[in-house]
Each structure stands twice: as structure tokens, then as C-alpha cells.
Amino acid sequence: MPLARRARIRDAKEAAGRASALRALVLVAAGDPPPAGDPPFSPAELRLLSRPPAEWEPQELTDALWRGEALGALAWALGLIDPLPPYDAPFDHVALARGLELGGGELRPAEEVERARETARLWHWRARTALLQDDTSIELPERWRSFDQLVAATAMRGYETGLLPAPLRGDFPAFGKIYRHLDETQRSLALSIASERHLALEWLAGDGPWDGTVADT
């Protein structure tokens, strides 16, 4: 079911501050010196940055670099990037962080940001559904006979509302093929892209702290 429409989004100053923190995190993870200034890091980010990157766990390093997708989503919302790349095309996280100038950004209209959030949620939902399909213990609601039927209905509804590209054989199209035919690497990549962008846009449309933001699908 679609999420309730949000009445407001955060202002450009707060969005730029969060983007500056994500940018610094990606740069530090890449081995670059931290940029000048004092970004408003979250408590979890401050705990991570209290240790040199050489002491980070491999997953911590990977997660920090993947924050480049969240950074890209906020940069798009601030009008600094256009268009937002498709959900099977990740940003070059380090190049984005190195080249991005955050000054002077203005937030897109709230309705445009909200539509982008809904699109990100749908792609995140599809990625999580692909994982659930592997769990034979999951039971669908009675109205759905199969995951494929549920996915087909969601793909068509998303297309009809302008949130998704045209379905491909009753599924989301990704990497030039039907989503259900993605290999493990492609599925992992699609999940990472969607979850990070969804997180950023969910935070932008909310009022809670970054560390407490939940990107439900």
C-alpha cells in the first residue's frame, strides 16, 4: 500500500548539512582527507569516525562508501544533480563526493520529492520481495496466489501512476532484464541502491534523527 503523503519536507539548510556529513563520510572511507568545515554528523557517524578507517571492519567501510547513494539522492533533491540515475545504475560514490559542491542548492518542490520517495520505496520493496521469495515459509495474503502476481500488480500500478518504468513481462525492468531473472550480484546491487536512496528521501520527508530513520516498505 502507498505510504501516506507527507505534508512537508525539511528545509534546504538541513538537507545540505546532512549531505555534507554523508560526503565527508564517503571521502574518509575512500582514504581522502576530510573536507574543511564541521559537518553535522549523527551520533553513529561520530562513533565510527572516532576510529581511523584502517581500524574499521570491512562491512563498516562498505556501508560508509555506499552512503554515496544517499548522498546522491539528497544532491538530486537539492537540485545539484539531474536526473536521478535509474535504480540499476549506481553513482560513482567517490567521484560524486569529490566533485560535489553543496553551496547554493535549492530544494525541489515537495511534491516532486515525495514522488521520488515513493519511487525509491517501490524499488526497495521489489528488492526485499526478491529476498522474501526465497523463503518458502512466507505466506501471502489470501487475495494473492503468488509473489509473481503481487509483483505484477505493483509494477503495473507504479507504471500507471508514473512512478515506475513500463513493466517487463509482469515485473520491474532492471539491468536490461526481468527483475526476477537477476543474478545474485545484480540483486545485491539493486538492493543497495534502493535502500540507500530510500533512506535519504525518507529522512528528508520526516522529522526524526538520521540514525533513527526507518525506510519501511
PDB file of C-alpha atoms in Angstrom:
ATOM      1  CA  MET A   1       0.000   0.000   0.000  1.00  0.00           C
ATOM      2  CA  PRO A   2       1.286   3.521  -0.708  1.00  0.00           C
ATOM      3  CA  LEU A   3       2.611   5.456   2.251  1.00  0.00           C
ATOM      4  CA  ALA A   4       0.639   8.449   3.487  1.00  0.00           C
ATOM      5  CA  ARG A   5       1.520  11.656   1.719  1.00  0.00           C
ATOM      6  CA  ARG A   6       3.830  13.910   3.688  1.00  0.00           C
ATOM      7  CA  ALA A   7       2.748  17.463   4.403  1.00  0.00           C
ATOM      8  CA  ARG A   8       6.271  18.894   4.479  1.00  0.00           C
ATOM      9  CA  ILE A   9       9.914  18.198   3.889  1.00  0.00           C
ATOM     10  CA  ARG A  10      12.979  19.514   5.667  1.00  0.00           C
ATOM     11  CA  ASP A  11      14.475  22.817   4.597  1.00  0.00           C
ATOM     12  CA  ALA A  12      17.434  23.229   2.249  1.00  0.00           C
ATOM     13  CA  LYS A  13      19.851  24.122   5.038  1.00  0.00           C
ATOM     14  CA  GLU A  14      19.185  20.895   6.942  1.00  0.00           C
ATOM     15  CA  ALA A  15      19.315  18.833   3.755  1.00  0.00           C
ATOM     16  CA  ALA A  16      22.635  20.404   2.759  1.00  0.00           C
ATOM     17  CA  GLY A  17      24.011  19.737   6.239  1.00  0.00           C
ATOM     18  CA  ARG A  18      23.103  16.064   6.051  1.00  0.00           C
ATOM     19  CA  ALA A  19      24.578  15.868   2.553  1.00  0.00           C
ATOM     20  CA  SER A  20      27.823  17.432   3.808  1.00  0.00           C
ATOM     21  CA  ALA A  21      28.068  14.775   6.525  1.00  0.00           C
ATOM     22  CA  LEU A  22      27.492  11.960   4.035  1.00  0.00           C
ATOM     23  CA  ARG A  23      30.007  13.486   1.651  1.00  0.00           C
ATOM     24  CA  ALA A  24      32.651  13.633   4.373  1.00  0.00           C
ATOM     25  CA  LEU A  25      31.927  10.040   5.415  1.00  0.00           C
ATOM     26  CA  VAL A  26      32.383   8.752   1.865  1.00  0.00           C
ATOM     27  CA  LEU A  27      35.623  10.696   1.435  1.00  0.00           C
ATOM     28  CA  VAL A  28      37.100   9.419   4.694  1.00  0.00           C
ATOM     29  CA  ALA A  29      36.118   5.855   3.770  1.00  0.00           C
ATOM     30  CA  ALA A  30      37.863   6.342   0.419  1.00  0.00           C
ATOM     31  CA  GLY A  31      41.074   7.398   2.159  1.00  0.00           C
ATOM     32  CA  ASP A  32      40.759  11.083   1.298  1.00  0.00           C
ATOM     33  CA  PRO A  33      41.328  13.802   3.891  1.00  0.00           C
ATOM     34  CA  PRO A  34      38.078  15.020   5.445  1.00  0.00           C
ATOM     35  CA  PRO A  35      36.770  18.211   3.841  1.00  0.00           C
ATOM     36  CA  ALA A  36      37.020  21.518   5.636  1.00  0.00           C
ATOM     37  CA  GLY A  37      34.223  22.528   7.946  1.00  0.00           C
ATOM     38  CA  ASP A  38      32.271  20.820  10.688  1.00  0.00           C
ATOM     39  CA  PRO A  39      29.500  18.686   9.160  1.00  0.00           C
ATOM     40  CA  PRO A  40      26.582  17.769  11.436  1.00  0.00           C
ATOM     41  CA  PHE A  41      27.436  14.086  11.830  1.00  0.00           C
ATOM     42  CA  SER A  42      24.971  11.785  13.533  1.00  0.00           C
ATOM     43  CA  PRO A  43      25.988  10.051  16.786  1.00  0.00           C
ATOM     44  CA  ALA A  44      26.573   6.764  14.933  1.00  0.00           C
ATOM     45  CA  GLU A  45      28.758   8.527  12.367  1.00  0.00           C
ATOM     46  CA  LEU A  46      30.757  10.235  15.108  1.00  0.00           C
ATOM     47  CA  ARG A  47      31.395   6.889  16.781  1.00  0.00           C
ATOM     48  CA  LEU A  48      32.629   5.451  13.517  1.00  0.00           C
ATOM     49  CA  LEU A  49      34.808   8.461  12.728  1.00  0.00           C
ATOM     50  CA  SER A  50      36.368   8.344  16.184  1.00  0.00           C
ATOM     51  CA  ARG A  51      38.444   5.436  14.842  1.00  0.00           C
ATOM     52  CA  PRO A  52      40.803   5.689  11.867  1.00  0.00           C
ATOM     53  CA  PRO A  53      39.458   3.979   8.732  1.00  0.00           C
ATOM     54  CA  ALA A  54      42.248   1.398   8.958  1.00  0.00           C
ATOM     55  CA  GLU A  55      40.523   0.071  12.077  1.00  0.00           C
ATOM     56  CA  TRP A  56      37.040  -0.128  10.548  1.00  0.00           C
ATOM     57  CA  GLU A  57      35.504  -3.510   9.920  1.00  0.00           C
ATOM     58  CA  PRO A  58      35.135  -4.398   6.218  1.00  0.00           C
ATOM     59  CA  GLN A  59      31.349  -4.057   6.452  1.00  0.00           C
ATOM     60  CA  GLU A  60      31.665  -0.640   8.082  1.00  0.00           C
ATOM     61  CA  LEU A  61      33.882   0.514   5.229  1.00  0.00           C
ATOM     62  CA  THR A  62      31.495  -0.864   2.611  1.00  0.00           C
ATOM     63  CA  ASP A  63      28.482   0.721   4.289  1.00  0.00           C
ATOM     64  CA  ALA A  64      30.230   4.099   4.511  1.00  0.00           C
ATOM     65  CA  LEU A  65      31.091   4.063   0.813  1.00  0.00           C
ATOM     66  CA  TRP A  66      27.537   3.074  -0.092  1.00  0.00           C
ATOM     67  CA  ARG A  67      26.299   6.201   1.676  1.00  0.00           C
ATOM     68  CA  GLY A  68      27.214   7.746  -1.674  1.00  0.00           C
ATOM     69  CA  GLU A  69      23.785   6.623  -2.904  1.00  0.00           C
ATOM     70  CA  ALA A  70      22.093   8.509  -0.073  1.00  0.00           C
ATOM     71  CA  LEU A  71      24.323  11.480  -0.846  1.00  0.00           C
ATOM     72  CA  GLY A  72      23.286  11.346  -4.499  1.00  0.00           C
ATOM     73  CA  ALA A  73      19.603  11.283  -3.586  1.00  0.00           C
ATOM     74  CA  LEU A  74      19.980  14.376  -1.400  1.00  0.00           C
ATOM     75  CA  ALA A  75      22.064  16.119  -4.058  1.00  0.00           C
ATOM     76  CA  TRP A  76      19.237  15.447  -6.515  1.00  0.00           C
ATOM     77  CA  ALA A  77      16.665  16.804  -4.030  1.00  0.00           C
ATOM     78  CA  LEU A  78      18.783  19.952  -3.696  1.00  0.00           C
ATOM     79  CA  GLY A  79      18.774  20.412  -7.462  1.00  0.00           C
ATOM     80  CA  LEU A  80      22.512  19.743  -7.770  1.00  0.00           C
ATOM     81  CA  ILE A  81      22.079  16.600  -9.900  1.00  0.00           C
ATOM     82  CA  ASP A  82      19.561  15.953 -12.638  1.00  0.00           C
ATOM     83  CA  PRO A  83      18.204  13.451 -13.323  1.00  0.00           C
ATOM     84  CA  LEU A  84      18.444  10.888 -10.548  1.00  0.00           C
ATOM     85  CA  PRO A  85      20.016   7.809 -12.178  1.00  0.00           C
ATOM     86  CA  PRO A  86      17.879   4.700 -12.736  1.00  0.00           C
ATOM     87  CA  TYR A  87      17.697   2.132  -9.951  1.00  0.00           C
ATOM     88  CA  ASP A  88      20.051  -0.241 -11.727  1.00  0.00           C
ATOM     89  CA  ALA A  89      22.754   2.438 -12.163  1.00  0.00           C
ATOM     90  CA  PRO A  90      24.692   3.295  -9.005  1.00  0.00           C
ATOM     91  CA  PHE A  91      26.515   6.555  -8.549  1.00  0.00           C
ATOM     92  CA  ASP A  92      30.297   6.580  -8.617  1.00  0.00           C
ATOM     93  CA  HIS A  93      30.289   7.266  -4.890  1.00  0.00           C
ATOM     94  CA  VAL A  94      33.819   8.570  -4.501  1.00  0.00           C
ATOM     95  CA  ALA A  95      33.730  10.698  -7.656  1.00  0.00           C
ATOM     96  CA  LEU A  96      30.412  12.161  -6.556  1.00  0.00           C
ATOM     97  CA  ALA A  97      31.747  13.054  -3.110  1.00  0.00           C
ATOM     98  CA  ARG A  98      34.930  14.561  -4.532  1.00  0.00           C
ATOM     99  CA  GLY A  99      33.189  16.673  -7.155  1.00  0.00           C
ATOM    100  CA  LEU A 100      30.018  17.765  -5.419  1.00  0.00           C
ATOM    101  CA  GLU A 101      29.637  21.424  -4.469  1.00  0.00           C
ATOM    102  CA  LEU A 102      26.869  21.788  -1.908  1.00  0.00           C
ATOM    103  CA  GLY A 103      26.589  25.554  -1.845  1.00  0.00           C
ATOM    104  CA  GLY A 104      23.585  27.215  -3.442  1.00  0.00           C
ATOM    105  CA  GLY A 105      21.298  24.204  -3.642  1.00  0.00           C
ATOM    106  CA  GLU A 106      17.552  24.754  -3.506  1.00  0.00           C
ATOM    107  CA  LEU A 107      15.119  22.011  -2.655  1.00  0.00           C
ATOM    108  CA  ARG A 108      12.840  20.756  -5.368  1.00  0.00           C
ATOM    109  CA  PRO A 109       9.088  21.158  -4.799  1.00  0.00           C
ATOM    110  CA  ALA A 110       7.747  18.937  -2.024  1.00  0.00           C
ATOM    111  CA  GLU A 111       5.505  17.034  -4.457  1.00  0.00           C
ATOM    112  CA  GLU A 112       8.491  16.140  -6.663  1.00  0.00           C
ATOM    113  CA  VAL A 113      10.489  14.946  -3.661  1.00  0.00           C
ATOM    114  CA  GLU A 114       7.514  12.922  -2.451  1.00  0.00           C
ATOM    115  CA  ARG A 115       7.164  11.177  -5.816  1.00  0.00           C
ATOM    116  CA  ALA A 116      10.855  10.341  -5.747  1.00  0.00           C
ATOM    117  CA  ARG A 117      10.429   8.904  -2.259  1.00  0.00           C
ATOM    118  CA  GLU A 118       7.545   6.746  -3.434  1.00  0.00           C
ATOM    119  CA  THR A 119       9.606   5.527  -6.391  1.00  0.00           C
ATOM    120  CA  ALA A 120      12.517   4.663  -4.103  1.00  0.00           C
ATOM    121  CA  ARG A 121      10.150   2.833  -1.762  1.00  0.00           C
ATOM    122  CA  LEU A 122       8.783   0.734  -4.621  1.00  0.00           C
ATOM    123  CA  TRP A 123      12.252  -0.267  -5.809  1.00  0.00           C
ATOM    124  CA  HIS A 124      13.263  -1.057  -2.222  1.00  0.00           C
ATOM    125  CA  TRP A 125      10.075  -3.115  -1.851  1.00  0.00           C
ATOM    126  CA  ARG A 126      10.900  -5.077  -5.013  1.00  0.00           C
ATOM    127  CA  ALA A 127      14.420  -5.774  -3.771  1.00  0.00           C
ATOM    128  CA  ARG A 128      13.154  -7.017  -0.423  1.00  0.00           C
ATOM    129  CA  THR A 129      10.422  -9.054  -2.093  1.00  0.00           C
ATOM    130  CA  ALA A 130      13.099 -10.848  -4.113  1.00  0.00           C
ATOM    131  CA  LEU A 131      14.639 -11.936  -0.810  1.00  0.00           C
ATOM    132  CA  LEU A 132      11.298 -13.000   0.649  1.00  0.00           C
ATOM    133  CA  GLN A 133      10.532 -15.151  -2.375  1.00  0.00           C
ATOM    134  CA  ASP A 134      13.432 -17.368  -1.363  1.00  0.00           C
ATOM    135  CA  ASP A 135      11.757 -18.027   1.999  1.00  0.00           C
ATOM    136  CA  THR A 136       9.235 -20.805   1.495  1.00  0.00           C
ATOM    137  CA  SER A 137       7.727 -20.206   4.935  1.00  0.00           C
ATOM    138  CA  ILE A 138       6.304 -16.798   3.951  1.00  0.00           C
ATOM    139  CA  GLU A 139       2.536 -16.828   3.465  1.00  0.00           C
ATOM    140  CA  LEU A 140       0.876 -14.269   1.215  1.00  0.00           C
ATOM    141  CA  PRO A 141      -2.488 -12.637   1.949  1.00  0.00           C
ATOM    142  CA  GLU A 142      -5.395 -14.619   0.538  1.00  0.00           C
ATOM    143  CA  ARG A 143      -6.001 -12.224  -2.363  1.00  0.00           C
ATOM    144  CA  TRP A 144      -2.607 -13.071  -3.876  1.00  0.00           C
ATOM    145  CA  ARG A 145      -1.937 -16.532  -5.270  1.00  0.00           C
ATOM    146  CA  SER A 146       1.791 -15.934  -5.747  1.00  0.00           C
ATOM    147  CA  PHE A 147       4.567 -13.414  -5.340  1.00  0.00           C
ATOM    148  CA  ASP A 148       4.669 -13.071  -9.124  1.00  0.00           C
ATOM    149  CA  GLN A 149       1.041 -11.951  -9.152  1.00  0.00           C
ATOM    150  CA  LEU A 150       1.688  -9.399  -6.388  1.00  0.00           C
ATOM    151  CA  VAL A 151       4.780  -8.066  -8.162  1.00  0.00           C
ATOM    152  CA  ALA A 152       2.940  -7.789 -11.490  1.00  0.00           C
ATOM    153  CA  ALA A 153       0.111  -5.795  -9.919  1.00  0.00           C
ATOM    154  CA  THR A 154       2.553  -3.469  -8.144  1.00  0.00           C
ATOM    155  CA  ALA A 155       4.664  -2.964 -11.274  1.00  0.00           C
ATOM    156  CA  MET A 156       1.607  -2.025 -13.332  1.00  0.00           C
ATOM    157  CA  ARG A 157       0.197   0.279 -10.646  1.00  0.00           C
ATOM    158  CA  GLY A 158       3.576   2.008 -10.319  1.00  0.00           C
ATOM    159  CA  TYR A 159       3.751   2.481 -14.081  1.00  0.00           C
ATOM    160  CA  GLU A 160       0.216   3.834 -14.317  1.00  0.00           C
ATOM    161  CA  THR A 161       0.955   6.423 -11.625  1.00  0.00           C
ATOM    162  CA  GLY A 162       4.191   7.495 -13.314  1.00  0.00           C
ATOM    163  CA  LEU A 163       6.462   6.168 -10.567  1.00  0.00           C
ATOM    164  CA  LEU A 164       7.999   3.223 -12.438  1.00  0.00           C
ATOM    165  CA  PRO A 165       9.055   2.383 -15.990  1.00  0.00           C
ATOM    166  CA  ALA A 166       6.860   0.117 -18.084  1.00  0.00           C
ATOM    167  CA  PRO A 167       6.729  -3.427 -16.693  1.00  0.00           C
ATOM    168  CA  LEU A 168       8.672  -6.150 -18.437  1.00  0.00           C
ATOM    169  CA  ARG A 169       6.715  -9.414 -18.548  1.00  0.00           C
ATOM    170  CA  GLY A 170       4.878  -8.511 -15.369  1.00  0.00           C
ATOM    171  CA  ASP A 171       7.899  -7.350 -13.421  1.00  0.00           C
ATOM    172  CA  PHE A 172      10.171  -4.390 -12.776  1.00  0.00           C
ATOM    173  CA  PRO A 173      12.820  -3.976 -15.514  1.00  0.00           C
ATOM    174  CA  ALA A 174      16.435  -3.830 -14.314  1.00  0.00           C
ATOM    175  CA  PHE A 175      19.840  -4.353 -15.900  1.00  0.00           C
ATOM    176  CA  GLY A 176      18.145  -4.935 -19.236  1.00  0.00           C
ATOM    177  CA  LYS A 177      16.216  -7.947 -17.985  1.00  0.00           C
ATOM    178  CA  ILE A 178      13.251  -9.014 -15.869  1.00  0.00           C
ATOM    179  CA  TYR A 179      13.889  -8.381 -12.184  1.00  0.00           C
ATOM    180  CA  ARG A 180      13.130 -11.979 -11.172  1.00  0.00           C
ATOM    181  CA  HIS A 181      15.888 -13.111 -13.531  1.00  0.00           C
ATOM    182  CA  LEU A 182      18.619 -11.010 -11.895  1.00  0.00           C
ATOM    183  CA  ASP A 183      21.651 -12.898 -10.680  1.00  0.00           C
ATOM    184  CA  GLU A 184      22.828 -12.665  -7.070  1.00  0.00           C
ATOM    185  CA  THR A 185      25.268  -9.825  -7.752  1.00  0.00           C
ATOM    186  CA  GLN A 186      22.647  -7.759  -9.565  1.00  0.00           C
ATOM    187  CA  ARG A 187      20.079  -8.363  -6.842  1.00  0.00           C
ATOM    188  CA  SER A 188      22.534  -7.236  -4.173  1.00  0.00           C
ATOM    189  CA  LEU A 189      23.421  -4.137  -6.162  1.00  0.00           C
ATOM    190  CA  ALA A 190      19.766  -3.241  -6.751  1.00  0.00           C
ATOM    191  CA  LEU A 191      19.003  -3.648  -3.053  1.00  0.00           C
ATOM    192  CA  SER A 192      21.892  -1.398  -2.020  1.00  0.00           C
ATOM    193  CA  ILE A 193      20.915   1.345  -4.486  1.00  0.00           C
ATOM    194  CA  ALA A 194      17.264   1.335  -3.496  1.00  0.00           C
ATOM    195  CA  SER A 195      17.750   1.062   0.262  1.00  0.00           C
ATOM    196  CA  GLU A 196      20.228   3.964   0.445  1.00  0.00           C
ATOM    197  CA  ARG A 197      18.198   6.301  -1.759  1.00  0.00           C
ATOM    198  CA  HIS A 198      15.014   5.377   0.070  1.00  0.00           C
ATOM    199  CA  LEU A 199      16.670   6.069   3.431  1.00  0.00           C
ATOM    200  CA  ALA A 200      17.801   9.533   2.347  1.00  0.00           C
ATOM    201  CA  LEU A 201      14.437  10.521   0.922  1.00  0.00           C
ATOM    202  CA  GLU A 202      12.569   9.063   3.908  1.00  0.00           C
ATOM    203  CA  TRP A 203      14.742  11.165   6.223  1.00  0.00           C
ATOM    204  CA  LEU A 204      14.146  14.236   4.061  1.00  0.00           C
ATOM    205  CA  ALA A 205      10.383  13.771   4.318  1.00  0.00           C
ATOM    206  CA  GLY A 206      10.445  13.107   8.059  1.00  0.00           C
ATOM    207  CA  ASP A 207      11.314  14.945  11.232  1.00  0.00           C
ATOM    208  CA  GLY A 208      13.363  12.441  13.229  1.00  0.00           C
ATOM    209  CA  PRO A 209      17.130  11.973  13.545  1.00  0.00           C
ATOM    210  CA  TRP A 210      19.168  10.349  10.803  1.00  0.00           C
ATOM    211  CA  ASP A 211      20.161   7.394  12.962  1.00  0.00           C
ATOM    212  CA  GLY A 212      16.504   6.740  13.786  1.00  0.00           C
ATOM    213  CA  THR A 213      15.165   6.894  10.247  1.00  0.00           C
ATOM    214  CA  VAL A 214      13.493   3.691   9.118  1.00  0.00           C
ATOM    215  CA  ALA A 215      12.885   3.028   5.427  1.00  0.00           C
ATOM    216  CA  ASP A 216       9.849   0.755   5.607  1.00  0.00           C
ATOM    217  CA  THR A 217       8.468  -0.925   2.504  1.00  0.00           C
TER     218      THR A 217
END
